[in-house]
């Protein structure tokens, strides 16, 4: 904006006002999902922002509400990005990614010396009602944390999260009425959920284990 005044001597005095906007320093988080059973689509992850042990703002929604966490869901390639959730700065300008620095709630100013710690937690497979469930066949997912110190809008922080199956074994013993072991017996073992016939491999006298092939 440009304004001017005229003093008593008829001299023009100009005043120029500049509007400056400091864009928030942000970066995205990308997640790559892997699994022993190849189920990688429609898996939910929660991203939370922390300042020490306390949750802190990672961005604002379109209505100006401060957010401390978001939920993202993987696509058919097992990929999910925080950029799938549109975030805003405190002035309701769109931003790309998550805030890198902690802000003070009183002044809404950034503390450029302190990075936000981001925590990524797997929620499980998304159900029809919008909830998430981690199947019992998986080991407990590992929670991962990181700052965005080395990241930028075009260089996301990347997490690879793999679901490991919980394995067990079935041991079958065939005996006669005198509890004497019998050889050459035949068995069929089925998956109770899918009725799939599982192959068995004999590993010793009267001992069979499920085969992977």
Backbone as JSON, one array per atom type, in Angstrom:
{
  "sequence": "XXXXXXXXXXXXXXXXXXXXXXXXXXXXXXXXXXXXXXXXXXXXXXXXXXXXXXXXXXXXXXXXXXXXXXXXXXXXXXXXXXXXXXXXXXXXXXXXXXXXXXXXXXXXXXXXXXXXXXXXXXXXXXXXXXXXXXXXXXXXXXXXXXXXXXXXXXXXXXXXXXXXXXXXXXXXXXXXXXXXXXXXXXXXXXXXXXXXXXXXXXXXXXXXXXXXX",
  "N": [[0.84, -1.19, 0.0], [0.47, 2.26, -0.77], [0.84, 5.44, 0.52], [0.4, 9.0, 0.95], [1.2, 12.22, 2.28], [0.69, 15.79, 2.69], [2.67, 18.37, 3.83], [2.78, 21.46, 5.76], [4.32, 23.07, 4.17], [3.8, 22.33, 1.64], [5.04, 20.04, 0.74], [5.33, 16.77, -0.49], [4.99, 13.74, 1.26], [5.81, 10.42, 1.26], [4.59, 7.25, 2.22], [5.19, 3.87, 2.37], [3.74, 0.73, 2.68], [4.57, -2.57, 3.39], [3.42, -5.88, 3.02], [4.27, -8.81, 4.54], [4.75, -12.33, 4.35], [5.55, -15.07, 6.17], [6.33, -18.15, 5.24], [5.43, -21.33, 6.52], [7.78, -23.74, 7.68], [7.85, -26.87, 6.41], [7.37, -30.46, 5.98], [6.65, -33.6, 4.44], [5.48, -36.88, 5.6], [6.05, -40.1, 4.5], [4.77, -43.38, 4.2], [5.62, -46.74, 3.79], [4.13, -49.77, 3.4], [4.62, -53.12, 4.31], [4.14, -56.7, 4.36], [4.08, -60.01, 5.69], [2.04, -61.6, 4.72], [1.29, -60.3, 2.46], [-0.76, -58.45, 2.53], [-1.4, -55.24, 2.1], [-2.91, -53.07, 1.5], [-5.31, -50.51, 2.39], [-4.65, -50.06, 5.06], [-4.4, -48.52, 8.16], [-2.69, -45.68, 9.6], [-1.58, -43.79, 12.35], [-0.41, -40.54, 12.8], [1.32, -38.69, 15.08], [2.17, -35.65, 16.79], [4.78, -34.56, 18.87], [6.09, -32.67, 21.6], [8.54, -33.23, 23.51], [7.12, -35.04, 26.1], [4.6, -34.18, 25.68], [1.78, -33.63, 23.56], [1.77, -31.78, 20.51], [1.13, -29.07, 18.16], [0.69, -29.97, 14.76], [-0.27, -28.82, 12.57], [-3.09, -27.02, 11.1], [-6.66, -27.36, 10.68], [-9.1, -26.63, 8.06], [-10.85, -24.99, 9.32], [-9.45, -23.65, 11.19], [-8.76, -25.03, 13.46], [-6.42, -26.34, 15.72], [-4.36, -29.15, 15.12], [-3.16, -32.18, 16.48], [-2.71, -34.69, 15.66], [-3.05, -36.94, 12.87], [-4.75, -39.23, 10.65], [-3.85, -41.6, 8.26], [-4.27, -43.66, 5.31], [-3.25, -46.6, 3.61], [-2.74, -47.1, 0.06], [-3.37, -49.18, -2.89], [-0.79, -49.92, -3.46], [0.44, -50.08, -1.06], [1.26, -47.71, 0.0], [1.24, -44.68, 1.86], [0.67, -41.25, 2.57], [1.32, -38.27, 4.43], [0.53, -36.07, 3.06], [-1.92, -36.62, 2.01], [-3.78, -35.57, 3.63], [-5.08, -32.45, 3.79], [-3.52, -29.71, 5.16], [-3.3, -26.62, 7.06], [-1.85, -23.36, 7.73], [-1.71, -21.19, 10.66], [-2.95, -18.96, 9.74], [-4.78, -19.83, 7.94], [-3.78, -20.48, 5.46], [-3.0, -22.78, 2.88], [-0.79, -25.5, 3.43], [2.02, -27.54, 2.55], [2.61, -30.6, 3.72], [3.83, -31.44, 7.07], [4.25, -29.48, 10.06], [7.57, -28.54, 10.95], [8.72, -27.49, 13.21], [8.35, -26.86, 16.73], [5.72, -24.91, 18.09], [4.77, -22.11, 20.16], [1.93, -22.07, 22.12], [0.88, -19.72, 23.08], [1.87, -17.48, 21.61], [1.89, -18.36, 19.03], [4.23, -18.56, 17.64], [7.12, -19.89, 15.98], [9.52, -22.09, 17.37], [12.53, -22.19, 16.33], [14.62, -23.72, 17.16], [13.83, -26.13, 18.07], [12.81, -29.22, 17.15], [9.81, -30.86, 16.14], [8.82, -34.03, 17.37], [7.8, -36.79, 15.63], [5.47, -39.41, 15.83], [4.71, -42.57, 14.6], [2.13, -44.84, 14.35], [0.84, -48.01, 13.73], [-2.51, -48.73, 12.97], [-3.99, -50.82, 12.02], [-6.02, -52.9, 9.82], [-8.48, -51.26, 7.91], [-11.86, -51.18, 8.78], [-15.3, -51.67, 7.65], [-16.89, -49.91, 9.08], [-15.26, -47.82, 9.6], [-13.51, -48.09, 11.7], [-10.42, -49.57, 12.97], [-8.51, -52.61, 12.84], [-6.03, -54.7, 14.13], [-5.03, -57.73, 12.95], [-4.96, -60.88, 14.73], [-3.06, -62.57, 13.78], [-0.76, -61.22, 13.34], [2.39, -60.09, 14.62], [2.85, -57.74, 17.3], [2.67, -54.48, 16.07], [5.48, -52.32, 15.44], [6.17, -49.21, 16.94], [7.21, -46.19, 15.5], [9.48, -43.39, 15.56], [10.46, -40.03, 14.67], [12.15, -36.98, 13.79], [11.65, -34.19, 11.53], [13.96, -33.16, 10.61], [15.9, -33.54, 8.57], [14.38, -33.33, 6.32], [12.35, -32.07, 3.58], [9.89, -30.23, 1.61], [9.93, -31.57, -0.81], [11.34, -33.77, -0.16], [10.52, -36.21, 1.57], [10.2, -37.59, 4.94], [10.68, -40.99, 5.37], [9.05, -43.99, 6.26], [9.29, -47.46, 6.64], [7.16, -50.04, 7.29], [6.62, -53.2, 8.51], [4.5, -55.99, 8.72], [4.84, -58.77, 10.67], [4.15, -62.18, 10.6], [2.71, -64.28, 13.13], [4.0, -67.3, 13.85], [3.26, -70.79, 14.24], [3.24, -74.29, 15.15], [2.15, -77.55, 14.21], [2.05, -80.65, 15.64], [1.66, -83.99, 15.0], [0.84, -87.09, 16.4], [0.63, -90.49, 15.87], [-0.68, -93.37, 17.24], [-1.13, -96.82, 18.28], [-3.57, -98.76, 20.13], [-2.05, -99.57, 22.23], [-0.4, -97.51, 22.68], [1.75, -97.48, 21.0], [3.86, -96.16, 18.57], [2.79, -95.52, 15.26], [3.65, -95.87, 11.88], [3.45, -94.5, 8.49], [0.92, -93.4, 8.42], [-1.75, -91.33, 7.22], [-2.61, -87.9, 6.82], [-4.73, -85.02, 6.81], [-4.68, -81.59, 6.9], [-6.47, -78.66, 7.57], [-7.09, -75.18, 6.97], [-9.02, -73.56, 9.25], [-10.42, -71.23, 8.85], [-10.5, -70.7, 6.1], [-10.89, -73.11, 4.86], [-8.85, -74.15, 3.41], [-6.67, -76.6, 2.16], [-3.82, -77.71, 3.79], [-0.43, -78.47, 3.16], [1.51, -81.17, 4.39], [4.63, -82.06, 5.79], [6.65, -84.84, 6.41], [8.82, -85.15, 9.06], [10.07, -86.87, 10.68], [9.83, -89.99, 12.49], [6.51, -90.54, 12.68], [6.01, -87.83, 12.82], [4.83, -84.79, 11.61], [4.9, -81.72, 9.83], [3.48, -78.54, 8.92], [3.92, -77.61, 5.54], [5.59, -75.1, 3.59], [5.26, -75.07, 0.89]],
  "CA": [[0.0, 0.0, 0.0], [1.24, 3.49, -0.86], [0.09, 6.59, 1.03], [1.19, 10.23, 1.01], [0.62, 13.38, 2.97], [1.28, 17.08, 2.3], [2.87, 19.17, 5.04], [2.41, 22.87, 5.65], [5.14, 23.7, 3.15], [3.41, 21.81, 0.34], [5.94, 18.95, 0.35], [4.73, 15.44, -0.42], [5.69, 12.71, 2.03], [5.27, 9.12, 0.9], [4.75, 6.12, 3.15], [4.9, 2.62, 1.7], [3.54, -0.38, 3.61], [4.79, -3.88, 2.79], [2.84, -7.02, 3.72], [5.17, -9.95, 4.41], [4.2, -13.6, 4.82], [6.58, -16.08, 6.42], [5.77, -19.47, 5.0], [5.83, -22.33, 7.51], [8.73, -24.76, 7.24], [7.12, -28.13, 6.52], [7.84, -31.62, 5.23], [5.7, -34.71, 4.58], [5.89, -38.22, 6.02], [5.56, -41.17, 3.64], [4.82, -44.71, 4.81], [5.56, -47.9, 2.89], [3.65, -50.92, 4.17], [4.96, -54.46, 3.86], [3.53, -57.7, 5.22], [4.39, -61.39, 5.34], [0.92, -62.19, 3.98], [1.09, -59.46, 1.27], [-1.9, -57.54, 2.68], [-0.78, -53.93, 2.29], [-3.87, -52.01, 1.15], [-6.36, -50.15, 3.33], [-4.1, -50.16, 6.41], [-4.37, -47.18, 8.74], [-1.58, -45.25, 10.44], [-1.77, -42.53, 13.07], [0.78, -39.72, 12.94], [1.16, -37.77, 16.2], [3.25, -34.7, 16.98], [5.13, -34.42, 20.29], [7.14, -31.82, 22.14], [8.81, -33.99, 24.73], [6.05, -36.0, 26.39], [3.31, -33.52, 25.43], [1.41, -33.5, 22.16], [1.89, -30.41, 20.03], [0.44, -28.82, 16.9], [1.36, -30.35, 13.52], [-0.92, -28.02, 11.53], [-4.46, -26.64, 11.42], [-7.63, -27.73, 9.65], [-9.62, -25.5, 7.29], [-11.63, -24.12, 10.21], [-8.54, -23.01, 12.14], [-8.56, -25.85, 14.66], [-5.09, -26.93, 15.8], [-4.35, -30.61, 15.1], [-1.97, -32.83, 17.04], [-2.58, -36.01, 15.04], [-3.85, -37.23, 11.69], [-4.79, -40.65, 10.28], [-3.74, -41.82, 6.82], [-4.55, -45.05, 4.95], [-2.47, -47.02, 2.46], [-3.42, -47.41, -1.19], [-3.15, -50.55, -3.36], [0.65, -50.19, -3.5], [0.95, -50.09, 0.31], [1.85, -46.4, 0.27], [0.39, -43.65, 2.47], [1.42, -40.01, 2.77], [0.65, -37.22, 5.21], [-0.01, -35.09, 2.11], [-3.3, -36.96, 1.69], [-4.59, -34.73, 4.51], [-4.73, -31.05, 3.56], [-3.33, -28.93, 6.38], [-3.23, -25.17, 6.9], [-1.15, -22.67, 8.8], [-2.61, -20.53, 11.59], [-3.67, -17.93, 8.99], [-5.65, -20.55, 7.02], [-3.14, -20.71, 4.17], [-2.68, -24.19, 2.69], [0.63, -25.86, 3.54], [2.37, -28.87, 2.06], [3.34, -31.37, 4.72], [3.64, -31.23, 8.5], [5.16, -28.5, 10.64], [8.83, -29.12, 11.39], [9.15, -26.92, 14.48], [7.39, -26.64, 17.82], [5.27, -23.53, 18.27], [4.23, -21.82, 21.49], [0.49, -21.87, 21.98], [0.51, -18.35, 23.44], [2.22, -16.5, 20.59], [1.84, -19.02, 17.73], [5.52, -18.38, 16.99], [7.92, -21.1, 15.89], [10.8, -22.19, 18.05], [13.37, -22.8, 15.3], [15.65, -24.54, 17.77], [13.24, -27.35, 18.61], [12.04, -29.98, 16.17], [8.72, -31.73, 16.59], [9.02, -35.47, 17.23], [6.61, -37.42, 15.07], [5.3, -40.82, 16.18], [3.86, -43.28, 13.65], [1.59, -46.05, 14.95], [-0.09, -48.73, 12.86], [-3.82, -48.95, 13.59], [-4.54, -52.06, 11.52], [-6.81, -52.87, 8.6], [-9.68, -50.44, 8.06], [-13.13, -51.89, 8.68], [-16.37, -50.98, 6.94], [-17.46, -48.86, 9.91], [-14.26, -46.78, 9.8], [-12.56, -48.45, 12.76], [-9.26, -50.32, 12.51], [-8.22, -53.81, 13.61], [-4.8, -55.44, 13.84], [-5.34, -59.16, 13.07], [-4.19, -61.63, 15.72], [-1.98, -63.32, 13.14], [0.43, -60.39, 13.26], [3.07, -59.65, 15.82], [2.51, -56.37, 17.63], [3.41, -53.54, 15.22], [6.47, -51.47, 16.09], [5.93, -47.77, 16.84], [8.43, -45.51, 15.05], [9.52, -41.95, 15.81], [11.5, -39.29, 13.96], [11.92, -35.56, 13.5], [11.71, -33.88, 10.11], [15.14, -32.29, 10.51], [16.59, -33.69, 7.29], [13.37, -33.42, 5.28], [11.83, -30.86, 2.97], [8.61, -30.5, 0.94], [10.15, -32.53, -1.87], [12.16, -34.85, 0.39], [9.78, -36.65, 2.76], [10.71, -38.61, 5.85], [10.05, -42.24, 4.96], [9.0, -45.11, 7.2], [8.85, -48.76, 6.13], [6.61, -50.79, 8.42], [6.33, -54.56, 8.07], [3.78, -56.89, 9.62], [5.39, -60.12, 10.75], [3.17, -63.16, 11.05], [3.01, -65.14, 14.28], [4.01, -68.68, 13.37], [3.17, -71.89, 15.2], [3.44, -75.58, 14.49], [1.26, -78.64, 14.59], [2.73, -81.95, 15.72], [0.68, -85.07, 15.05], [1.39, -88.39, 16.8], [-0.29, -91.6, 15.63], [-0.33, -94.57, 18.01], [-2.18, -97.84, 18.38], [-4.21, -98.77, 21.44], [-1.0, -99.79, 23.24], [0.44, -96.3, 22.64], [2.92, -97.73, 20.16], [3.83, -95.28, 17.41], [2.5, -96.13, 13.97], [4.15, -95.12, 10.72], [2.72, -94.58, 7.23], [-0.44, -92.87, 8.53], [-2.0, -90.19, 6.34], [-3.35, -86.84, 7.49], [-5.06, -83.81, 6.07], [-4.82, -80.46, 7.81], [-7.15, -77.58, 6.87], [-7.25, -73.87, 7.59], [-10.4, -73.52, 9.71], [-11.08, -70.01, 8.37], [-10.67, -70.68, 4.64], [-11.03, -74.5, 4.39], [-7.73, -74.46, 2.52], [-5.9, -77.78, 2.54], [-2.41, -77.41, 4.01], [0.46, -79.59, 2.9], [2.31, -81.6, 5.54], [5.9, -82.71, 5.49], [7.08, -85.74, 7.48], [10.18, -84.8, 9.47], [10.59, -87.95, 11.51], [8.87, -91.06, 12.73], [5.21, -90.11, 13.18], [5.98, -86.39, 13.01], [4.54, -84.04, 10.4], [4.81, -80.28, 10.02], [2.96, -77.83, 7.74], [4.94, -77.23, 4.58], [5.34, -73.81, 2.97], [5.0, -75.25, -0.53]],
  "C": [[0.88, 1.25, 0.0], [0.36, 4.66, -0.43], [0.99, 7.82, 1.03], [0.42, 11.31, 1.75], [1.33, 14.64, 2.47], [1.43, 17.91, 3.56], [2.54, 20.63, 4.78], [3.21, 23.6, 4.57], [4.83, 23.18, 1.75], [4.29, 20.69, -0.17], [5.22, 17.61, 0.55], [5.62, 14.51, 0.4], [5.01, 11.37, 1.76], [5.55, 8.09, 2.01], [4.31, 4.85, 2.44], [4.81, 1.49, 2.73], [3.71, -1.7, 2.86], [4.14, -4.94, 3.67], [3.73, -8.24, 3.48], [4.51, -11.19, 5.0], [5.34, -14.6, 4.96], [5.96, -17.46, 6.29], [6.31, -20.47, 6.01], [6.79, -23.34, 6.9], [8.1, -26.13, 7.48], [7.82, -29.23, 5.74], [6.82, -32.75, 5.44], [6.34, -35.96, 5.19], [5.25, -39.21, 5.07], [5.75, -42.5, 4.34], [4.72, -45.77, 3.73], [5.25, -49.13, 3.72], [4.08, -52.22, 3.51], [4.35, -55.46, 4.83], [3.9, -59.1, 4.74], [3.28, -62.03, 4.52], [0.48, -61.33, 2.79], [-0.14, -58.55, 1.36], [-1.36, -56.16, 3.05], [-1.74, -52.78, 2.01], [-4.86, -51.77, 2.27], [-5.92, -50.34, 4.79], [-3.91, -48.74, 6.95], [-3.15, -46.93, 9.62], [-1.93, -43.91, 11.09], [-0.43, -41.82, 13.19], [0.5, -38.69, 14.03], [2.39, -36.89, 16.34], [3.5, -34.5, 18.47], [6.23, -33.39, 20.49], [7.5, -32.42, 23.49], [7.74, -35.04, 24.92], [4.67, -35.44, 26.08], [3.03, -33.44, 23.94], [1.42, -32.02, 21.77], [1.26, -30.29, 18.65], [1.29, -29.23, 15.7], [0.82, -29.57, 12.32], [-2.33, -27.7, 11.96], [-5.39, -27.14, 10.33], [-8.19, -26.47, 9.01], [-10.43, -24.53, 8.14], [-10.76, -23.44, 11.27], [-8.32, -23.77, 13.42], [-7.17, -26.49, 14.63], [-5.2, -28.45, 15.89], [-3.05, -31.13, 15.68], [-1.76, -34.22, 16.47], [-3.45, -36.08, 13.79], [-3.8, -38.72, 11.44], [-4.74, -40.74, 8.76], [-3.88, -43.31, 6.55], [-3.8, -45.4, 3.67], [-3.35, -47.29, 1.24], [-3.06, -48.83, -1.62], [-1.68, -50.91, -3.45], [1.26, -50.25, -2.1], [1.57, -48.78, 0.73], [0.81, -45.47, 0.89], [1.26, -42.43, 2.72], [0.61, -39.03, 3.6], [0.05, -36.16, 4.31], [-1.43, -35.42, 1.67], [-4.29, -36.2, 2.57], [-4.16, -33.28, 4.3], [-4.68, -30.29, 4.88], [-3.15, -27.47, 6.04], [-2.33, -24.6, 7.99], [-2.17, -21.92, 9.65], [-3.43, -19.43, 10.91], [-4.57, -18.51, 7.91], [-5.1, -20.59, 5.6], [-2.79, -22.2, 4.06], [-1.17, -24.41, 2.81], [0.82, -27.27, 3.02], [3.19, -29.59, 3.12], [2.98, -30.99, 6.14], [4.63, -30.18, 9.0], [6.42, -29.19, 11.15], [9.18, -28.7, 12.81], [8.01, -26.78, 15.46], [7.0, -25.16, 17.83], [4.77, -23.36, 19.7], [2.77, -21.47, 21.32], [0.08, -20.44, 22.27], [0.72, -17.38, 22.27], [2.08, -17.05, 19.17], [3.14, -18.78, 16.94], [6.3, -19.69, 17.01], [9.18, -20.98, 16.73], [11.74, -22.94, 17.1], [14.5, -23.66, 15.86], [15.13, -25.91, 18.18], [12.37, -28.03, 17.57], [10.93, -30.77, 16.84], [9.14, -33.18, 16.4], [7.72, -36.09, 16.75], [6.62, -38.92, 15.38], [4.3, -41.44, 15.2], [3.45, -44.62, 14.25], [0.64, -46.72, 13.98], [-1.38, -49.01, 13.61], [-4.44, -50.27, 13.15], [-5.32, -51.86, 10.23], [-8.12, -52.13, 8.84], [-10.93, -51.27, 7.84], [-14.18, -51.04, 7.98], [-16.95, -49.82, 7.74], [-16.45, -47.75, 10.22], [-13.28, -47.04, 10.92], [-11.42, -49.27, 12.16], [-9.0, -51.51, 13.42], [-6.9, -54.41, 13.16], [-5.09, -56.93, 14.01], [-4.42, -59.86, 14.06], [-3.01, -62.37, 15.1], [-0.68, -62.53, 13.05], [1.07, -60.21, 14.63], [2.72, -58.19, 16.07], [3.34, -55.4, 16.8], [4.35, -52.66, 16.05], [6.1, -50.01, 15.88], [7.25, -47.09, 16.48], [8.32, -44.01, 15.29], [10.65, -41.31, 15.01], [11.14, -37.81, 13.97], [11.97, -35.39, 11.98], [12.93, -33.02, 9.79], [15.79, -32.34, 9.14], [15.64, -33.7, 6.11], [12.99, -32.06, 4.74], [10.54, -31.21, 2.23], [8.76, -31.51, -0.18], [11.05, -33.69, -1.45], [11.52, -35.34, 1.68], [10.59, -37.56, 3.67], [9.95, -39.89, 5.56], [10.16, -43.3, 6.04], [8.59, -46.36, 6.42], [8.42, -49.6, 7.32], [6.12, -52.14, 7.9], [5.58, -55.32, 9.14], [4.39, -58.28, 9.53], [4.33, -61.06, 11.29], [3.66, -63.9, 12.29], [2.89, -66.59, 13.8], [3.89, -69.66, 14.53], [3.43, -73.2, 14.48], [2.44, -76.58, 15.04], [2.05, -79.94, 14.56], [1.67, -83.04, 15.9], [1.38, -86.38, 15.4], [0.3, -89.45, 16.62], [0.19, -92.83, 16.39], [-1.46, -95.59, 17.93], [-2.74, -97.82, 19.81], [-3.23, -99.04, 22.57], [-0.03, -98.62, 23.33], [1.75, -96.52, 21.91], [2.79, -96.88, 18.9], [3.62, -96.08, 16.13], [3.03, -95.24, 12.85], [3.18, -95.27, 9.56], [1.25, -94.14, 7.36], [-0.56, -91.63, 7.64], [-2.91, -89.18, 7.05], [-3.69, -85.73, 6.49], [-5.34, -82.7, 7.08], [-5.4, -79.28, 7.03], [-7.08, -76.28, 7.69], [-8.72, -73.71, 7.97], [-11.14, -72.3, 9.18], [-11.39, -70.07, 6.88], [-10.95, -72.06, 4.04], [-9.93, -74.89, 3.4], [-6.96, -75.66, 3.05], [-4.43, -77.42, 2.64], [-1.58, -78.66, 3.75], [1.3, -79.89, 4.13], [3.57, -82.29, 5.06], [6.32, -83.57, 6.68], [8.55, -85.46, 7.8], [10.81, -85.87, 10.35], [9.53, -88.99, 11.7], [7.61, -90.49, 13.38], [5.15, -88.61, 13.43], [5.81, -85.69, 11.68], [4.42, -82.57, 10.72], [4.23, -79.64, 8.76], [4.11, -77.39, 6.84], [4.57, -75.9, 3.95], [5.03, -73.94, 1.48], [4.15, -76.5, -0.76]]
}
